[in-house]
mmCIF file of N, CA, C and O in Angstrom:
data_model
loop_
_atom_site.group_PDB
_atom_site.id
_atom_site.type_symbol
_atom_site.label_atom_id
_atom_site.label_comp_id
_atom_site.label_asym_id
_atom_site.label_seq_id
_atom_site.Cartn_x
_atom_site.Cartn_y
_atom_site.Cartn_z
ATOM 1 N N MET A 23 -9.773 4.231 25.620
ATOM 2 C CA MET A 23 -10.532 3.620 24.550
ATOM 3 C C MET A 23 -12.018 3.561 24.874
ATOM 4 O O MET A 23 -12.816 3.357 23.985
ATOM 5 N N GLN A 24 -12.391 3.714 26.127
ATOM 6 C CA GLN A 24 -13.802 3.667 26.482
ATOM 7 C C GLN A 24 -14.561 4.874 25.962
ATOM 8 O O GLN A 24 -15.760 4.838 25.813
ATOM 9 N N ASP A 25 -13.840 5.966 25.657
ATOM 10 C CA ASP A 25 -14.480 7.180 25.156
ATOM 11 C C ASP A 25 -14.829 7.081 23.676
ATOM 12 O O ASP A 25 -15.581 7.902 23.164
ATOM 13 N N TYR A 26 -14.288 6.094 22.978
ATOM 14 C CA TYR A 26 -14.506 5.972 21.546
ATOM 15 C C TYR A 26 -15.613 4.974 21.247
ATOM 16 O O TYR A 26 -15.629 3.868 21.778
ATOM 17 N N ALA A 27 -16.519 5.377 20.396
ATOM 18 C CA ALA A 27 -17.607 4.496 19.976
ATOM 19 C C ALA A 27 -17.355 4.051 18.539
ATOM 20 O O ALA A 27 -16.785 4.799 17.748
ATOM 21 N N PRO A 28 -17.757 2.849 18.175
ATOM 22 C CA PRO A 28 -17.559 2.401 16.794
ATOM 23 C C PRO A 28 -18.406 3.223 15.827
ATOM 24 O O PRO A 28 -19.457 3.761 16.197
ATOM 25 N N LEU A 29 -17.939 3.331 14.600
ATOM 26 C CA LEU A 29 -18.682 4.046 13.569
ATOM 27 C C LEU A 29 -19.865 3.211 13.120
ATOM 28 O O LEU A 29 -19.732 2.031 12.823
ATOM 29 N N ASN A 30 -21.031 3.811 13.076
ATOM 30 C CA ASN A 30 -22.214 3.117 12.588
ATOM 31 C C ASN A 30 -22.260 3.089 11.072
ATOM 32 O O ASN A 30 -22.759 2.163 10.464
ATOM 33 N N SER A 31 -21.745 4.140 10.468
ATOM 34 C CA SER A 31 -21.671 4.190 9.013
ATOM 35 C C SER A 31 -20.437 4.989 8.615
ATOM 36 O O SER A 31 -20.004 5.883 9.343
ATOM 37 N N LEU A 32 -19.897 4.656 7.484
ATOM 38 C CA LEU A 32 -18.716 5.349 6.994
ATOM 39 C C LEU A 32 -19.133 6.593 6.221
ATOM 40 O O LEU A 32 -20.155 6.589 5.535
ATOM 41 N N PRO A 33 -18.350 7.661 6.329
ATOM 42 C CA PRO A 33 -18.678 8.860 5.553
ATOM 43 C C PRO A 33 -18.506 8.583 4.065
ATOM 44 O O PRO A 33 -17.687 7.764 3.659
ATOM 45 N N SER A 34 -19.298 9.253 3.258
ATOM 46 C CA SER A 34 -19.181 9.053 1.818
ATOM 47 C C SER A 34 -17.886 9.692 1.325
ATOM 48 O O SER A 34 -17.448 10.714 1.854
ATOM 49 N N PRO A 35 -17.247 9.085 0.320
ATOM 50 C CA PRO A 35 -15.987 9.639 -0.182
ATOM 51 C C PRO A 35 -16.215 10.994 -0.836
ATOM 52 O O PRO A 35 -17.252 11.238 -1.468
ATOM 53 N N ALA A 36 -15.263 11.865 -0.675
ATOM 54 C CA ALA A 36 -15.352 13.194 -1.271
ATOM 55 C C ALA A 36 -15.182 13.090 -2.780
ATOM 56 O O ALA A 36 -14.304 12.387 -3.276
ATOM 57 N N ILE A 37 -16.022 13.784 -3.500
ATOM 58 C CA ILE A 37 -15.989 13.717 -4.956
ATOM 59 C C ILE A 37 -14.831 14.528 -5.515
ATOM 60 O O ILE A 37 -14.240 14.175 -6.523
ATOM 61 N N ASP A 38 -14.456 15.608 -4.843
ATOM 62 C CA ASP A 38 -13.436 16.499 -5.378
ATOM 63 C C ASP A 38 -12.013 16.120 -4.970
ATOM 64 O O ASP A 38 -11.092 16.880 -5.200
ATOM 65 N N LEU A 39 -11.824 14.949 -4.381
ATOM 66 C CA LEU A 39 -10.480 14.528 -4.000
ATOM 67 C C LEU A 39 -9.633 14.248 -5.227
ATOM 68 O O LEU A 39 -10.111 13.695 -6.216
ATOM 69 N N GLU A 40 -8.385 14.628 -5.141
ATOM 70 C CA GLU A 40 -7.455 14.334 -6.228
ATOM 71 C C GLU A 40 -6.976 12.892 -6.080
ATOM 72 O O GLU A 40 -6.514 12.486 -5.017
ATOM 73 N N ILE A 41 -7.104 12.119 -7.141
ATOM 74 C CA ILE A 41 -6.674 10.724 -7.119
ATOM 75 C C ILE A 41 -5.149 10.690 -7.222
ATOM 76 O O ILE A 41 -4.560 11.350 -8.076
ATOM 77 N N VAL A 42 -4.546 9.935 -6.339
ATOM 78 C CA VAL A 42 -3.093 9.815 -6.330
ATOM 79 C C VAL A 42 -2.663 8.983 -7.533
ATOM 80 O O VAL A 42 -3.193 7.906 -7.771
ATOM 81 N N LYS A 43 -1.730 9.502 -8.271
ATOM 82 C CA LYS A 43 -1.194 8.773 -9.421
ATOM 83 C C LYS A 43 0.242 8.373 -9.104
ATOM 84 O O LYS A 43 1.023 9.159 -8.592
ATOM 85 N N THR A 44 0.564 7.163 -9.398
ATOM 86 C CA THR A 44 1.902 6.663 -9.160
ATOM 87 C C THR A 44 2.310 5.800 -10.340
ATOM 88 O O THR A 44 1.493 5.477 -11.195
ATOM 89 N N ARG A 45 3.572 5.464 -10.393
ATOM 90 C CA ARG A 45 4.090 4.637 -11.481
ATOM 91 C C ARG A 45 4.692 3.362 -10.894
ATOM 92 O O ARG A 45 5.064 3.302 -9.734
ATOM 93 N N VAL A 46 4.792 2.348 -11.747
ATOM 94 C CA VAL A 46 5.381 1.073 -11.326
ATOM 95 C C VAL A 46 6.814 1.302 -10.860
ATOM 96 O O VAL A 46 7.259 0.699 -9.876
ATOM 97 N N SER A 47 7.524 2.190 -11.522
ATOM 98 C CA SER A 47 8.922 2.446 -11.142
ATOM 99 C C SER A 47 9.024 3.025 -9.737
ATOM 100 O O SER A 47 9.976 2.736 -9.004
ATOM 101 N N GLU A 48 8.030 3.832 -9.327
ATOM 102 C CA GLU A 48 8.042 4.373 -7.965
ATOM 103 C C GLU A 48 7.808 3.273 -6.932
ATOM 104 O O GLU A 48 8.449 3.256 -5.880
ATOM 105 N N VAL A 49 6.898 2.371 -7.244
ATOM 106 C CA VAL A 49 6.640 1.246 -6.345
ATOM 107 C C VAL A 49 7.892 0.382 -6.233
ATOM 108 O O VAL A 49 8.287 -0.031 -5.138
ATOM 109 N N CYS A 50 8.538 0.143 -7.357
ATOM 110 C CA CYS A 50 9.759 -0.661 -7.361
ATOM 111 C C CYS A 50 10.851 0.013 -6.529
ATOM 112 O O CYS A 50 11.559 -0.644 -5.769
ATOM 113 N N SER A 51 10.969 1.322 -6.637
ATOM 114 C CA SER A 51 11.970 2.061 -5.863
ATOM 115 C C SER A 51 11.728 1.926 -4.363
ATOM 116 O O SER A 51 12.668 1.763 -3.582
ATOM 117 N N VAL A 52 10.456 1.983 -3.967
ATOM 118 C CA VAL A 52 10.120 1.840 -2.547
ATOM 119 C C VAL A 52 10.453 0.428 -2.061
ATOM 120 O O VAL A 52 10.999 0.244 -0.974
ATOM 121 N N LEU A 53 10.149 -0.563 -2.877
ATOM 122 C CA LEU A 53 10.462 -1.944 -2.497
ATOM 123 C C LEU A 53 11.972 -2.153 -2.394
ATOM 124 O O LEU A 53 12.448 -2.846 -1.484
ATOM 125 N N LEU A 54 12.721 -1.570 -3.310
ATOM 126 C CA LEU A 54 14.177 -1.710 -3.278
ATOM 127 C C LEU A 54 14.797 -0.993 -2.083
ATOM 128 O O LEU A 54 15.897 -1.343 -1.650
ATOM 129 N N ALA A 55 14.099 -0.005 -1.551
ATOM 130 C CA ALA A 55 14.621 0.754 -0.412
ATOM 131 C C ALA A 55 14.332 0.082 0.933
ATOM 132 O O ALA A 55 14.745 0.599 1.974
ATOM 133 N N GLN A 56 13.628 -1.050 0.929
ATOM 134 C CA GLN A 56 13.310 -1.739 2.177
ATOM 135 C C GLN A 56 14.588 -2.248 2.843
ATOM 136 O O GLN A 56 15.470 -2.781 2.195
ATOM 137 N N ASN A 57 14.655 -2.068 4.159
ATOM 138 C CA ASN A 57 15.800 -2.547 4.921
ATOM 139 C C ASN A 57 15.557 -4.013 5.275
ATOM 140 O O ASN A 57 14.624 -4.330 6.015
ATOM 141 N N PRO A 58 16.391 -4.921 4.758
ATOM 142 C CA PRO A 58 16.162 -6.348 5.018
ATOM 143 C C PRO A 58 16.329 -6.741 6.478
ATOM 144 O O PRO A 58 15.898 -7.810 6.885
ATOM 145 N N ARG A 59 16.930 -5.889 7.292
ATOM 146 C CA ARG A 59 17.156 -6.217 8.705
ATOM 147 C C ARG A 59 15.991 -5.787 9.602
ATOM 148 O O ARG A 59 15.963 -6.115 10.776
ATOM 149 N N GLU A 60 15.051 -5.034 9.058
ATOM 150 C CA GLU A 60 13.906 -4.587 9.848
ATOM 151 C C GLU A 60 12.810 -5.642 9.847
ATOM 152 O O GLU A 60 12.736 -6.491 8.963
ATOM 153 N N ALA A 61 11.945 -5.541 10.820
ATOM 154 C CA ALA A 61 10.828 -6.488 10.939
ATOM 155 C C ALA A 61 9.850 -6.297 9.785
ATOM 156 O O ALA A 61 9.732 -5.212 9.224
ATOM 157 N N SER A 62 9.154 -7.359 9.457
ATOM 158 C CA SER A 62 8.174 -7.278 8.372
ATOM 159 C C SER A 62 6.968 -6.472 8.821
ATOM 160 O O SER A 62 6.710 -6.297 10.002
ATOM 161 N N GLY A 63 6.198 -6.002 7.851
ATOM 162 C CA GLY A 63 5.003 -5.205 8.128
ATOM 163 C C GLY A 63 3.792 -6.076 8.366
ATOM 164 O O GLY A 63 3.908 -7.281 8.624
ATOM 165 N N PRO A 64 2.600 -5.491 8.239
ATOM 166 C CA PRO A 64 1.364 -6.227 8.512
ATOM 167 C C PRO A 64 1.140 -7.407 7.572
ATOM 168 O O PRO A 64 0.425 -8.343 7.907
ATOM 169 N N SER A 65 1.748 -7.374 6.399
ATOM 170 C CA SER A 65 1.559 -8.479 5.449
ATOM 171 C C SER A 65 2.281 -9.741 5.900
ATOM 172 O O SER A 65 1.940 -10.833 5.468
ATOM 173 N N GLY A 66 3.296 -9.577 6.755
ATOM 174 C CA GLY A 66 4.067 -10.722 7.214
ATOM 175 C C GLY A 66 5.176 -11.124 6.250
ATOM 176 O O GLY A 66 5.937 -12.040 6.531
ATOM 177 N N LEU A 67 5.258 -10.447 5.106
ATOM 178 C CA LEU A 67 6.333 -10.749 4.153
ATOM 179 C C LEU A 67 7.625 -10.106 4.626
ATOM 180 O O LEU A 67 7.653 -8.912 4.926
ATOM 181 N N PRO A 68 8.699 -10.866 4.688
ATOM 182 C CA PRO A 68 9.965 -10.283 5.130
ATOM 183 C C PRO A 68 10.471 -9.242 4.126
ATOM 184 O O PRO A 68 10.279 -9.365 2.923
ATOM 185 N N ASN A 69 11.098 -8.200 4.655
ATOM 186 C CA ASN A 69 11.608 -7.121 3.801
ATOM 187 C C ASN A 69 12.644 -7.608 2.804
ATOM 188 O O ASN A 69 12.732 -7.081 1.692
ATOM 189 N N TRP A 70 13.447 -8.616 3.178
ATOM 190 C CA TRP A 70 14.454 -9.100 2.233
ATOM 191 C C TRP A 70 13.781 -9.693 1.004
ATOM 192 O O TRP A 70 14.282 -9.568 -0.112
ATOM 193 N N LEU A 71 12.618 -10.321 1.189
ATOM 194 C CA LEU A 71 11.885 -10.907 0.070
ATOM 195 C C LEU A 71 11.327 -9.813 -0.840
ATOM 196 O O LEU A 71 11.435 -9.901 -2.063
ATOM 197 N N LEU A 72 10.739 -8.781 -0.248
ATOM 198 C CA LEU A 72 10.217 -7.665 -1.030
ATOM 199 C C LEU A 72 11.327 -6.989 -1.818
ATOM 200 O O LEU A 72 11.141 -6.600 -2.970
ATOM 201 N N ARG A 73 12.475 -6.834 -1.184
ATOM 202 C CA ARG A 73 13.591 -6.162 -1.847
ATOM 203 C C ARG A 73 14.187 -7.026 -2.963
ATOM 204 O O ARG A 73 14.470 -6.539 -4.054
ATOM 205 N N LYS A 74 14.370 -8.306 -2.699
ATOM 206 C CA LYS A 74 14.990 -9.196 -3.678
ATOM 207 C C LYS A 74 14.132 -9.353 -4.932
ATOM 208 O O LYS A 74 14.648 -9.429 -6.038
ATOM 209 N N TYR A 75 12.813 -9.411 -4.762
ATOM 210 C CA TYR A 75 11.908 -9.635 -5.886
ATOM 211 C C TYR A 75 11.106 -8.386 -6.248
ATOM 212 O O TYR A 75 10.011 -8.484 -6.799
ATOM 213 N N ALA A 76 11.647 -7.220 -5.960
ATOM 214 C CA ALA A 76 10.958 -5.948 -6.202
ATOM 215 C C ALA A 76 10.525 -5.793 -7.653
ATOM 216 O O ALA A 76 9.415 -5.345 -7.934
ATOM 217 N N VAL A 77 11.370 -6.178 -8.587
ATOM 218 C CA VAL A 77 11.066 -6.015 -10.013
ATOM 219 C C VAL A 77 9.838 -6.853 -10.394
ATOM 220 O O VAL A 77 8.998 -6.411 -11.181
ATOM 221 N N PHE A 78 9.719 -8.037 -9.815
ATOM 222 C CA PHE A 78 8.600 -8.923 -10.138
ATOM 223 C C PHE A 78 7.313 -8.530 -9.402
ATOM 224 O O PHE A 78 6.220 -8.718 -9.923
ATOM 225 N N LEU A 79 7.446 -8.002 -8.191
ATOM 226 C CA LEU A 79 6.284 -7.679 -7.369
ATOM 227 C C LEU A 79 5.702 -6.293 -7.639
ATOM 228 O O LEU A 79 4.519 -6.053 -7.380
ATOM 229 N N ALA A 80 6.507 -5.391 -8.167
ATOM 230 C CA ALA A 80 6.094 -3.991 -8.314
ATOM 231 C C ALA A 80 4.820 -3.845 -9.146
ATOM 232 O O ALA A 80 3.927 -3.068 -8.795
ATOM 233 N N GLY A 81 4.711 -4.568 -10.248
ATOM 234 C CA GLY A 81 3.533 -4.449 -11.108
ATOM 235 C C GLY A 81 2.249 -4.870 -10.410
ATOM 236 O O GLY A 81 1.226 -4.187 -10.500
ATOM 237 N N SER A 82 2.297 -5.969 -9.676
ATOM 238 C CA SER A 82 1.109 -6.459 -8.969
ATOM 239 C C SER A 82 0.718 -5.524 -7.830
ATOM 240 O O SER A 82 -0.470 -5.240 -7.623
ATOM 241 N N ILE A 83 1.709 -5.042 -7.098
ATOM 242 C CA ILE A 83 1.423 -4.113 -6.003
ATOM 243 C C ILE A 83 0.875 -2.804 -6.558
ATOM 244 O O ILE A 83 -0.054 -2.215 -6.004
ATOM 245 N N TRP A 84 1.412 -2.363 -7.685
ATOM 246 C CA TRP A 84 0.927 -1.148 -8.338
ATOM 247 C C TRP A 84 -0.544 -1.310 -8.744
ATOM 248 O O TRP A 84 -1.346 -0.403 -8.551
ATOM 249 N N ASP A 85 -0.888 -2.466 -9.298
ATOM 250 C CA ASP A 85 -2.280 -2.731 -9.675
ATOM 251 C C ASP A 85 -3.209 -2.641 -8.458
ATOM 252 O O ASP A 85 -4.292 -2.053 -8.530
ATOM 253 N N LEU A 86 -2.789 -3.234 -7.348
ATOM 254 C CA LEU A 86 -3.600 -3.177 -6.125
ATOM 255 C C LEU A 86 -3.766 -1.742 -5.630
ATOM 256 O O LEU A 86 -4.857 -1.337 -5.223
ATOM 257 N N LEU A 87 -2.681 -0.977 -5.672
ATOM 258 C CA LEU A 87 -2.747 0.418 -5.240
ATOM 259 C C LEU A 87 -3.698 1.221 -6.121
ATOM 260 O O LEU A 87 -4.510 1.999 -5.621
ATOM 261 N N CYS A 88 -3.597 1.049 -7.428
ATOM 262 C CA CYS A 88 -4.462 1.793 -8.355
ATOM 263 C C CYS A 88 -5.929 1.450 -8.141
ATOM 264 O O CYS A 88 -6.787 2.340 -8.111
ATOM 265 N N CYS A 89 -6.233 0.177 -7.966
ATOM 266 C CA CYS A 89 -7.620 -0.229 -7.703
ATOM 267 C C CYS A 89 -8.120 0.358 -6.389
ATOM 268 O O CYS A 89 -9.257 0.823 -6.294
ATOM 269 N N SER A 90 -7.265 0.354 -5.388
ATOM 270 C CA SER A 90 -7.626 0.889 -4.089
ATOM 271 C C SER A 90 -7.873 2.389 -4.184
ATOM 272 O O SER A 90 -8.843 2.911 -3.622
ATOM 273 N N PHE A 91 -7.017 3.117 -4.904
ATOM 274 C CA PHE A 91 -7.196 4.563 -5.056
ATOM 275 C C PHE A 91 -8.451 4.876 -5.859
ATOM 276 O O PHE A 91 -9.194 5.797 -5.548
ATOM 277 N N ASP A 92 -8.702 4.104 -6.913
ATOM 278 C CA ASP A 92 -9.882 4.343 -7.760
ATOM 279 C C ASP A 92 -11.175 4.117 -6.981
ATOM 280 O O ASP A 92 -12.136 4.884 -7.120
ATOM 281 N N ASP A 93 -11.213 3.064 -6.183
ATOM 282 C CA ASP A 93 -12.414 2.728 -5.413
ATOM 283 C C ASP A 93 -12.497 3.500 -4.089
ATOM 284 O O ASP A 93 -13.518 3.462 -3.413
ATOM 285 N N GLN A 94 -11.419 4.162 -3.724
ATOM 286 C CA GLN A 94 -11.293 4.875 -2.438
ATOM 287 C C GLN A 94 -11.584 3.926 -1.278
ATOM 288 O O GLN A 94 -12.287 4.251 -0.325
ATOM 289 N N LYS A 95 -11.041 2.708 -1.386
ATOM 290 C CA LYS A 95 -11.176 1.706 -0.332
ATOM 291 C C LYS A 95 -9.835 1.002 -0.155
ATOM 292 O O LYS A 95 -9.064 0.867 -1.090
ATOM 293 N N LEU A 96 -9.600 0.552 1.054
ATOM 294 C CA LEU A 96 -8.400 -0.232 1.335
ATOM 295 C C LEU A 96 -8.771 -1.708 1.352
ATOM 296 O O LEU A 96 -9.810 -2.076 1.890
ATOM 297 N N PRO A 97 -7.915 -2.560 0.769
ATOM 298 C CA PRO A 97 -8.214 -3.988 0.816
ATOM 299 C C PRO A 97 -8.110 -4.513 2.241
ATOM 300 O O PRO A 97 -7.327 -4.034 3.042
ATOM 301 N N SER A 98 -8.920 -5.504 2.562
ATOM 302 C CA SER A 98 -8.867 -6.082 3.917
ATOM 303 C C SER A 98 -7.619 -6.924 4.035
ATOM 304 O O SER A 98 -7.041 -7.077 5.046
#
């Protein structure tokens, strides 16, 4: 890690990148496919919770993904 220096500035986003398009149903499918016995991800939400409430959470998660793709930024 001593060989790596922090970035002073971020590169500008490419203009010709294809924006990823997804649907709420795809997000819901991914949430339903979560294994409830596996450890939770960086969000700290247990997989059983994501899977059980996938129908209710899919729309909100889809909105966050679309905003993130449009802005070409990841939420903190």
